[in-house]
């Protein structure tokens, strides 16, 4: 039975549940963040037609954006859109720490006010490194058990000898562990269970599937047992719990201030629950990017329901937004257009053309009607400026894109952005632009192995693992961070002498000893006075100065001393803890990158 004090709150909650949620969209022809900022300044959010807000009236608004990057960009959008010299910004909070809602919800400002103490005391999430190492160990143990079973099985039931499954080396185990971690993340992101795997395929139809099930016990039994033993949660599981806890807090406390979710596409079920809670608030609203309002209703419904074969068109670019609206219980006709500035007519027509081109395959018969009724001159004008470029290779593709972006960068008032799912293309374009002195901001970041410090660590292991083959050795010695306590000019000069004398010819040596032997042989041929032997060497080797030979020998001695800790571990036959290798790897990298001692002041 409700008390008199709780009746107004219950009445407000009932009224909020009866009204339609405020769902807005910003067309692709308009800049999303700038349009969002202008709508807030003009008073069109969370309800349209409000009075414009002053420089001190935004601080009571809470904005939930998909990533920290978007949050920082929105701050710049407010500064660029506002007509005030100074302004108090809204509370801008990212829902996740990475793209596409893939990481932990750690930035919401009101986590401390959750309704349950247990939700505040969630166990910590296991780190990615710990998960990788533990899963690698479990894969190696499973592989060893499989090989032991194969060796003891003298009479296989199927009459064929079993092939040892799993991983033979730690590197193979690490790759399998990485794939298992991806599987766990995908399953937990969708908030489903792996409990029903055994019933997918009947026992009598797939013996290989039964072997796969034993392998998947790593993530269905052993990995959960590890988390329970150490009192930790999986990253995606903890993320889901935090998002759901925030959704429950909003439903219970019903904050009165405006709260807006913008740019979030609801790619995970937990995020949808949070968006549903925000939409139910009296001052709540959701702003979606680029909902297609031009596509006919039959085609719109076919995106998720499918055509005659009832197969959803998951390949359609609007599939995620259509699924989100269905989960929120919102019809597309209830989605309002949030537009603070009318786009150019050409861009509107271009958007309709793209919508038609991307319509579901089951409704492409509608193209005939569209082609018969379309005003062709306006569509011809709409595609003016679009260019198709075909290149013979990936390198030419990157070069072409880089040249286009370079031209834009040299044109005042113009900007450009490369949007591509091809990460290799993006890195190639960024590297080509950097060669011209143009640094670009890659939204996906750069893998650590591609950074300057990461390449030192990678080349160090590669040189030792290949027993100092010519390519990895010279790449390591010429790395800009590798100094070996020598000035930059001296180490580059000595590395060049080693490359010319030892590697510019037939080389069959191994290890630093092999490089030293090749260097000694070349030096003898050039200085023993035997003209025939001397002529066998390239001219560049014959013209090396005595200090070049001396510097090359000194560099080899320094390199041998620097990498000694790791070489000693590689030569041991006993298995050693990974921490021992990591410590030795760090020591070797520090030795390689050691600067020369400072001279007297």
Coordinates of C-alpha atoms in Angstrom, one line a residue, residues 75-525:
X75 CA 32.9 20.3 -25.8
X76 CA 34.6 21.7 -28.9
X77 CA 31.2 21.8 -30.7
X78 CA 29.7 23.9 -27.9
X79 CA 32.5 26.4 -28.1
X80 CA 32.2 26.6 -31.9
X81 CA 28.4 26.9 -31.8
X82 CA 27.8 29.2 -28.8
X83 CA 27.8 33.0 -29.4
X84 CA 29.0 33.6 -25.8
X85 CA 32.6 34.3 -25.0
X86 CA 32.4 31.9 -22.0
X87 CA 29.9 29.1 -21.1
X88 CA 29.2 26.5 -18.4
X89 CA 29.0 23.2 -20.2
X90 CA 26.5 20.4 -19.4
X91 CA 27.6 17.3 -17.6
X92 CA 29.0 15.2 -20.5
X93 CA 29.6 11.6 -19.6
X94 CA 30.7 8.7 -21.9
X95 CA 28.8 5.5 -21.6
X96 CA 31.8 3.5 -22.6
X97 CA 35.6 3.9 -22.8
X98 CA 35.9 2.6 -26.3
X99 CA 34.1 2.6 -29.7
X100 CA 30.8 0.8 -30.3
X101 CA 29.9 0.4 -26.5
X102 CA 32.5 -2.3 -26.1
X103 CA 34.1 -1.4 -22.8
X104 CA 33.3 -0.7 -19.2
X105 CA 30.7 1.9 -18.1
X106 CA 33.0 3.7 -15.7
X107 CA 32.4 7.4 -16.3
X108 CA 28.7 7.9 -15.3
X109 CA 28.8 10.6 -12.7
X110 CA 26.0 9.2 -10.5
X111 CA 27.3 5.7 -9.8
X112 CA 27.7 6.6 -6.1
X113 CA 24.0 7.2 -5.7
X114 CA 22.9 3.8 -6.9
X115 CA 20.1 2.2 -5.0
X116 CA 21.9 -0.9 -3.8
X117 CA 25.1 -1.1 -1.8
X118 CA 25.9 -4.4 -3.5
X119 CA 26.0 -2.6 -6.8
X120 CA 28.6 -0.2 -5.5
X121 CA 30.8 -3.1 -4.3
X122 CA 31.0 -5.0 -7.6
X123 CA 34.1 -7.2 -7.8
X124 CA 36.8 -5.7 -10.0
X125 CA 37.1 -6.8 -13.6
X126 CA 39.9 -9.1 -14.7
X127 CA 42.4 -7.3 -16.8
X128 CA 42.9 -8.3 -20.5
X129 CA 46.5 -9.3 -19.8
X130 CA 45.5 -11.6 -16.9
X131 CA 42.7 -13.1 -19.0
X132 CA 45.0 -13.7 -21.9
X133 CA 47.6 -15.4 -19.7
X134 CA 45.1 -17.6 -17.8
X135 CA 43.3 -18.7 -21.0
X136 CA 46.7 -19.5 -22.6
X137 CA 47.6 -21.7 -19.7
X138 CA 44.3 -23.5 -19.8
X139 CA 44.6 -24.1 -23.5
X140 CA 48.1 -25.6 -23.0
X141 CA 46.8 -27.8 -20.3
X142 CA 43.9 -29.0 -22.4
X143 CA 46.2 -29.6 -25.4
X144 CA 48.6 -31.7 -23.2
X145 CA 45.6 -33.7 -22.0
X146 CA 44.5 -34.3 -25.5
X147 CA 47.9 -35.5 -26.6
X148 CA 48.2 -37.8 -23.7
X149 CA 44.8 -39.3 -24.5
X150 CA 45.8 -39.8 -28.1
X151 CA 49.0 -41.6 -27.1
X152 CA 47.3 -43.9 -24.7
X153 CA 44.4 -44.8 -27.2
X154 CA 45.9 -47.8 -29.1
X155 CA 42.5 -48.6 -30.8
X156 CA 40.7 -45.5 -31.8
X157 CA 36.9 -46.0 -32.0
X158 CA 36.6 -44.7 -35.6
X159 CA 39.5 -46.8 -36.8
X160 CA 41.6 -43.8 -37.7
X161 CA 44.6 -42.4 -35.7
X162 CA 43.8 -39.3 -33.8
X163 CA 45.6 -36.1 -34.6
X164 CA 46.8 -34.3 -31.5
X165 CA 44.5 -31.2 -31.2
X166 CA 45.2 -27.9 -29.6
X167 CA 48.4 -26.1 -29.3
X168 CA 51.9 -27.4 -29.7
X169 CA 53.6 -24.1 -28.7
X170 CA 52.8 -21.2 -26.3
X171 CA 52.4 -19.0 -29.4
X172 CA 49.6 -21.3 -30.8
X173 CA 48.0 -21.4 -27.3
X174 CA 48.1 -17.6 -27.1
X175 CA 46.3 -17.4 -30.5
X176 CA 43.6 -19.8 -29.4
X177 CA 43.2 -18.0 -26.1
X178 CA 42.7 -14.7 -27.9
X179 CA 39.9 -16.3 -29.9
X180 CA 38.3 -17.7 -26.8
X181 CA 38.4 -14.3 -25.2
X182 CA 36.7 -12.8 -28.2
X183 CA 34.0 -15.5 -27.9
X184 CA 33.4 -14.7 -24.3
X185 CA 33.1 -11.0 -25.0
X186 CA 30.6 -11.6 -27.8
X187 CA 28.5 -13.9 -25.7
X188 CA 28.5 -11.6 -22.6
X189 CA 27.9 -8.5 -24.8
X190 CA 24.7 -10.1 -26.1
X191 CA 23.8 -11.2 -22.5
X192 CA 23.3 -14.9 -23.5
X193 CA 24.5 -18.1 -22.0
X194 CA 26.6 -21.0 -23.4
X195 CA 24.7 -23.5 -21.3
X196 CA 22.9 -25.0 -24.3
X197 CA 25.9 -25.8 -26.5
X198 CA 25.5 -29.5 -26.0
X199 CA 22.1 -29.6 -27.6
X200 CA 23.0 -27.8 -30.8
X201 CA 24.2 -31.0 -32.6
X202 CA 23.1 -34.5 -31.9
X203 CA 25.7 -36.8 -30.6
X204 CA 25.5 -39.4 -33.4
X205 CA 25.9 -36.8 -36.2
X206 CA 29.1 -35.0 -35.2
X207 CA 32.1 -36.5 -33.4
X208 CA 34.1 -33.4 -34.1
X209 CA 31.5 -31.2 -32.4
X210 CA 31.9 -33.3 -29.3
X211 CA 35.6 -32.6 -29.3
X212 CA 34.9 -28.9 -29.8
X213 CA 32.6 -29.0 -26.7
X214 CA 35.4 -30.4 -24.6
X215 CA 37.6 -27.6 -25.8
X216 CA 34.9 -25.0 -25.0
X217 CA 34.9 -26.3 -21.4
X218 CA 37.7 -23.9 -21.0
X219 CA 35.3 -21.0 -21.1
X220 CA 32.2 -22.7 -19.9
X221 CA 33.7 -24.4 -16.8
X222 CA 37.3 -23.6 -16.1
X223 CA 37.3 -19.9 -16.8
X224 CA 34.2 -19.2 -14.6
X225 CA 35.9 -21.3 -11.8
X226 CA 39.0 -19.1 -12.0
X227 CA 36.9 -15.9 -11.8
X228 CA 35.0 -17.3 -8.8
X229 CA 38.2 -18.4 -7.0
X230 CA 39.8 -14.9 -7.3
X231 CA 36.6 -12.9 -6.8
X232 CA 36.6 -11.1 -10.1
X233 CA 34.2 -10.5 -13.0
X234 CA 34.7 -10.7 -16.7
X235 CA 35.0 -7.2 -18.3
X236 CA 31.8 -7.4 -20.3
X237 CA 29.8 -8.9 -17.4
X238 CA 30.9 -6.1 -15.1
X239 CA 30.1 -3.5 -17.8
X240 CA 26.6 -5.0 -18.2
X241 CA 26.0 -5.0 -14.4
X242 CA 27.0 -1.3 -14.1
X243 CA 24.8 -0.2 -17.0
X244 CA 21.8 -2.1 -15.7
X245 CA 22.4 -0.7 -12.2
X246 CA 22.4 2.8 -13.6
X247 CA 19.2 2.1 -15.4
X248 CA 17.6 0.8 -12.2
X249 CA 18.8 3.9 -10.4
X250 CA 17.2 6.2 -12.9
X251 CA 13.9 4.3 -12.7
X252 CA 13.9 4.5 -8.9
X253 CA 15.1 8.1 -8.3
X254 CA 13.5 9.8 -11.4
X255 CA 15.9 12.7 -11.6
X256 CA 14.2 15.9 -12.6
X257 CA 17.0 17.5 -14.6
X258 CA 17.2 17.1 -18.4
X259 CA 19.1 13.9 -19.3
X260 CA 19.9 13.1 -23.0
X261 CA 21.4 10.0 -24.6
X262 CA 23.0 11.1 -27.9
X263 CA 24.8 9.1 -30.6
X264 CA 24.4 5.7 -28.9
X265 CA 23.0 3.0 -31.2
X266 CA 22.2 0.4 -28.5
X267 CA 24.5 -2.3 -29.8
X268 CA 24.2 -4.2 -26.6
X269 CA 21.1 -5.1 -24.6
X270 CA 22.2 -3.5 -21.4
X271 CA 22.6 -0.1 -23.2
X272 CA 19.1 -0.4 -24.5
X273 CA 17.8 -0.8 -20.9
X274 CA 19.7 2.4 -20.0
X275 CA 18.2 4.3 -23.0
X276 CA 14.7 3.0 -22.1
X277 CA 15.1 4.4 -18.6
X278 CA 16.3 7.8 -19.8
X279 CA 13.5 8.0 -22.3
X280 CA 10.9 7.4 -19.6
X281 CA 12.1 10.4 -17.6
X282 CA 10.1 13.6 -17.6
X283 CA 13.1 15.5 -19.0
X284 CA 14.7 12.6 -20.9
X285 CA 15.4 12.3 -24.6
X286 CA 17.3 10.2 -27.0
X287 CA 19.1 11.5 -30.1
X288 CA 19.9 8.9 -32.7
X289 CA 22.3 9.4 -35.7
X290 CA 20.8 9.2 -39.2
X291 CA 17.6 7.3 -38.9
X292 CA 16.2 6.8 -42.4
X293 CA 12.9 8.6 -42.5
X294 CA 12.6 8.4 -46.3
X295 CA 12.5 4.7 -46.8
X296 CA 8.9 3.4 -47.5
X297 CA 7.3 1.6 -44.6
X298 CA 7.2 -1.9 -46.2
X299 CA 11.0 -1.7 -46.9
X300 CA 11.6 -0.4 -43.4
X301 CA 9.8 -3.3 -41.8
X302 CA 11.6 -5.8 -44.1
X303 CA 14.9 -4.8 -42.6
X304 CA 14.3 -6.9 -39.5
X305 CA 11.4 -9.1 -40.6
X306 CA 12.8 -10.1 -44.0
X307 CA 11.1 -10.6 -47.3
X308 CA 9.5 -13.8 -48.6
X309 CA 12.2 -16.0 -46.9
X310 CA 11.7 -14.2 -43.6
X311 CA 15.4 -13.7 -43.2
X312 CA 16.4 -10.3 -41.6
X313 CA 18.6 -8.0 -43.7
X314 CA 21.3 -7.7 -41.1
X315 CA 23.6 -6.3 -43.8
X316 CA 21.4 -3.2 -44.2
X317 CA 23.0 0.0 -42.7
X318 CA 19.8 0.7 -40.8
X319 CA 19.5 -2.7 -39.2
X320 CA 21.0 -1.6 -35.9
X321 CA 18.8 1.5 -35.6
X322 CA 15.7 -0.5 -36.6
X323 CA 16.4 -3.1 -34.0
X324 CA 17.0 -0.5 -31.4
X325 CA 13.7 1.2 -32.1
X326 CA 11.9 -2.2 -31.9
X327 CA 13.6 -2.9 -28.5
X328 CA 12.5 0.5 -27.3
X329 CA 8.9 -0.1 -28.5
X330 CA 9.0 3.0 -30.7
X331 CA 7.6 3.4 -34.2
X332 CA 9.6 5.2 -36.8
X333 CA 6.8 7.7 -37.4
X334 CA 7.3 8.8 -33.8
X335 CA 11.0 9.7 -34.4
X336 CA 11.3 13.5 -34.7
X337 CA 13.8 15.3 -36.8
X338 CA 16.2 17.4 -34.8
X339 CA 17.3 20.0 -37.2
X340 CA 18.6 23.4 -36.1
X341 CA 19.6 24.3 -39.7
X342 CA 18.1 23.1 -42.9
X343 CA 20.5 21.2 -45.0
X344 CA 21.2 22.1 -48.6
X345 CA 18.5 20.8 -51.0
X346 CA 21.2 18.8 -52.9
X347 CA 22.2 16.9 -49.8
X348 CA 18.6 16.1 -49.0
X349 CA 18.1 14.6 -52.5
X350 CA 21.4 12.8 -52.2
X351 CA 20.2 11.2 -48.9
X352 CA 17.1 10.0 -50.6
X353 CA 19.1 8.5 -53.4
X354 CA 21.4 6.7 -51.0
X355 CA 18.3 5.4 -49.2
X356 CA 17.0 3.9 -52.4
X357 CA 20.3 2.4 -53.3
X358 CA 20.6 0.7 -49.9
X359 CA 17.0 -0.6 -49.7
X360 CA 16.6 -4.3 -48.7
X361 CA 17.2 -6.7 -51.5
X362 CA 13.7 -8.2 -51.0
X363 CA 12.1 -4.9 -51.9
X364 CA 14.4 -3.8 -54.8
X365 CA 11.4 -4.1 -57.1
X366 CA 10.5 -0.6 -55.8
X367 CA 13.4 0.8 -57.9
X368 CA 11.1 0.7 -60.9
X369 CA 8.6 3.0 -59.2
X370 CA 11.3 5.3 -58.0
X371 CA 13.0 5.6 -61.4
X372 CA 9.7 6.3 -63.0
X373 CA 8.7 9.1 -60.6
X374 CA 12.0 10.6 -59.7
X375 CA 12.9 14.1 -61.0
X376 CA 16.1 13.0 -62.7
X377 CA 17.8 16.5 -63.1
X378 CA 17.7 17.0 -59.4
X379 CA 19.3 13.6 -58.7
X380 CA 22.0 14.3 -61.3
X381 CA 22.8 17.5 -59.5
X382 CA 22.8 15.8 -56.2
X383 CA 25.6 13.4 -57.2
X384 CA 27.7 16.2 -58.6
X385 CA 31.0 16.0 -56.9
X386 CA 31.0 12.3 -56.1
X387 CA 33.9 10.5 -57.7
X388 CA 34.7 6.8 -58.2
X389 CA 38.4 6.0 -58.3
X390 CA 39.7 2.5 -59.1
X391 CA 43.3 1.6 -58.3
X392 CA 45.4 -1.4 -59.3
X393 CA 46.8 -2.1 -55.8
X394 CA 46.3 -1.3 -52.2
X395 CA 49.4 0.9 -52.2
X396 CA 48.1 3.0 -55.0
X397 CA 44.7 3.2 -53.2
X398 CA 46.4 4.6 -50.1
X399 CA 48.6 7.0 -52.1
X400 CA 45.5 8.3 -53.9
X401 CA 43.6 8.9 -50.7
X402 CA 46.6 10.6 -49.1
X403 CA 47.0 12.9 -52.1
X404 CA 43.3 13.9 -51.9
X405 CA 43.6 14.6 -48.2
X406 CA 46.8 16.5 -48.7
X407 CA 45.1 18.8 -51.3
X408 CA 42.3 19.4 -48.8
X409 CA 44.7 20.2 -46.0
X410 CA 46.4 22.8 -48.3
X411 CA 43.0 24.5 -49.1
X412 CA 42.0 27.1 -46.5
X413 CA 38.5 26.5 -45.0
X414 CA 38.2 22.9 -46.2
X415 CA 38.4 19.7 -44.1
X416 CA 38.4 16.0 -44.9
X417 CA 37.9 12.7 -43.1
X418 CA 38.7 9.2 -44.2
X419 CA 35.9 6.7 -43.2
X420 CA 37.0 3.1 -43.8
X421 CA 36.6 -0.3 -42.1
X422 CA 40.0 -1.2 -43.6
X423 CA 42.5 -0.5 -40.7
X424 CA 45.5 -1.3 -42.9
X425 CA 44.3 1.3 -45.5
X426 CA 43.9 3.9 -42.7
X427 CA 47.4 3.3 -41.3
X428 CA 48.9 3.5 -44.8
X429 CA 47.2 6.8 -45.5
X430 CA 48.3 8.2 -42.1
X431 CA 51.9 7.1 -42.6
X432 CA 51.9 8.7 -46.1
X433 CA 50.5 11.9 -44.7
X434 CA 53.1 12.0 -42.0
X435 CA 55.9 11.7 -44.6
X436 CA 54.6 15.1 -45.9
X437 CA 54.5 16.6 -42.4
X438 CA 50.7 16.2 -42.0
X439 CA 49.7 14.5 -38.7
X440 CA 46.2 13.0 -38.6
X441 CA 44.2 11.8 -35.7
X442 CA 43.2 8.2 -36.1
X443 CA 40.0 7.5 -34.1
X444 CA 40.8 3.8 -33.8
X445 CA 44.2 4.5 -32.3
X446 CA 47.4 2.8 -33.3
X447 CA 48.4 -0.8 -32.2
X448 CA 51.2 -0.7 -29.7
X449 CA 53.4 -2.8 -32.0
X450 CA 53.2 0.0 -34.5
X451 CA 54.3 2.7 -32.1
X452 CA 58.0 3.7 -31.8
X453 CA 58.5 2.0 -28.4
X454 CA 56.5 -1.0 -29.5
X455 CA 58.7 -1.6 -32.6
X456 CA 61.8 -1.6 -30.4
X457 CA 60.4 -4.4 -28.3
X458 CA 59.1 -6.3 -31.3
X459 CA 62.4 -6.0 -33.2
X460 CA 64.3 -7.1 -30.1
X461 CA 62.5 -10.4 -29.9
X462 CA 62.5 -10.9 -33.6
X463 CA 66.3 -10.4 -33.9
X464 CA 66.9 -12.9 -31.1
X465 CA 64.3 -15.5 -32.3
X466 CA 65.8 -15.4 -35.8
X467 CA 69.4 -15.7 -34.4
X468 CA 70.2 -12.2 -35.6
X469 CA 69.2 -12.6 -39.3
X470 CA 70.3 -9.7 -41.4
X471 CA 66.9 -8.0 -41.8
X472 CA 65.8 -7.9 -38.1
X473 CA 69.3 -7.0 -37.0
X474 CA 69.8 -4.0 -39.2
X475 CA 66.2 -2.8 -38.5
X476 CA 66.9 -3.0 -34.8
X477 CA 70.3 -1.2 -35.0
X478 CA 68.8 1.5 -37.2
X479 CA 65.8 2.1 -35.0
X480 CA 65.8 5.8 -33.8
X481 CA 65.5 4.8 -30.2
X482 CA 68.4 2.3 -30.2
X483 CA 71.6 4.0 -29.0
X484 CA 73.7 1.5 -27.0
X485 CA 75.2 4.5 -25.2
X486 CA 76.5 5.9 -28.5
X487 CA 75.8 9.3 -30.2
X488 CA 73.3 9.0 -33.1
X489 CA 75.9 9.6 -35.8
X490 CA 78.3 7.0 -34.5
X491 CA 75.7 4.2 -34.1
X492 CA 74.2 4.9 -37.6
X493 CA 77.7 4.9 -39.1
X494 CA 78.7 1.6 -37.4
X495 CA 75.3 0.0 -38.4
X496 CA 75.9 1.0 -42.0
X497 CA 79.4 -0.6 -41.9
X498 CA 78.0 -3.9 -40.6
X499 CA 75.3 -3.9 -43.2
X500 CA 77.8 -3.3 -46.0
X501 CA 80.5 -5.6 -44.9
X502 CA 78.6 -8.5 -43.4
X503 CA 75.2 -8.6 -45.1
X504 CA 75.8 -7.2 -48.6
X505 CA 76.8 -10.6 -50.0
X506 CA 76.3 -14.3 -49.3
X507 CA 75.7 -14.7 -45.6
X508 CA 75.1 -18.0 -43.9
X509 CA 76.1 -17.1 -40.3
X510 CA 73.9 -17.3 -37.2
X511 CA 73.9 -15.2 -34.1
X512 CA 76.2 -12.3 -33.3
X513 CA 79.2 -14.7 -33.6
X514 CA 78.2 -15.3 -37.3
X515 CA 78.0 -11.5 -37.9
X516 CA 81.4 -11.0 -36.3
X517 CA 82.9 -13.8 -38.4
X518 CA 81.5 -12.3 -41.6
X519 CA 82.8 -8.8 -40.5
X520 CA 86.3 -10.2 -39.8
X521 CA 86.4 -12.0 -43.2
X522 CA 85.4 -8.8 -45.1
X523 CA 88.0 -6.8 -43.2
X524 CA 90.8 -9.4 -44.0
X525 CA 89.9 -9.4 -47.7

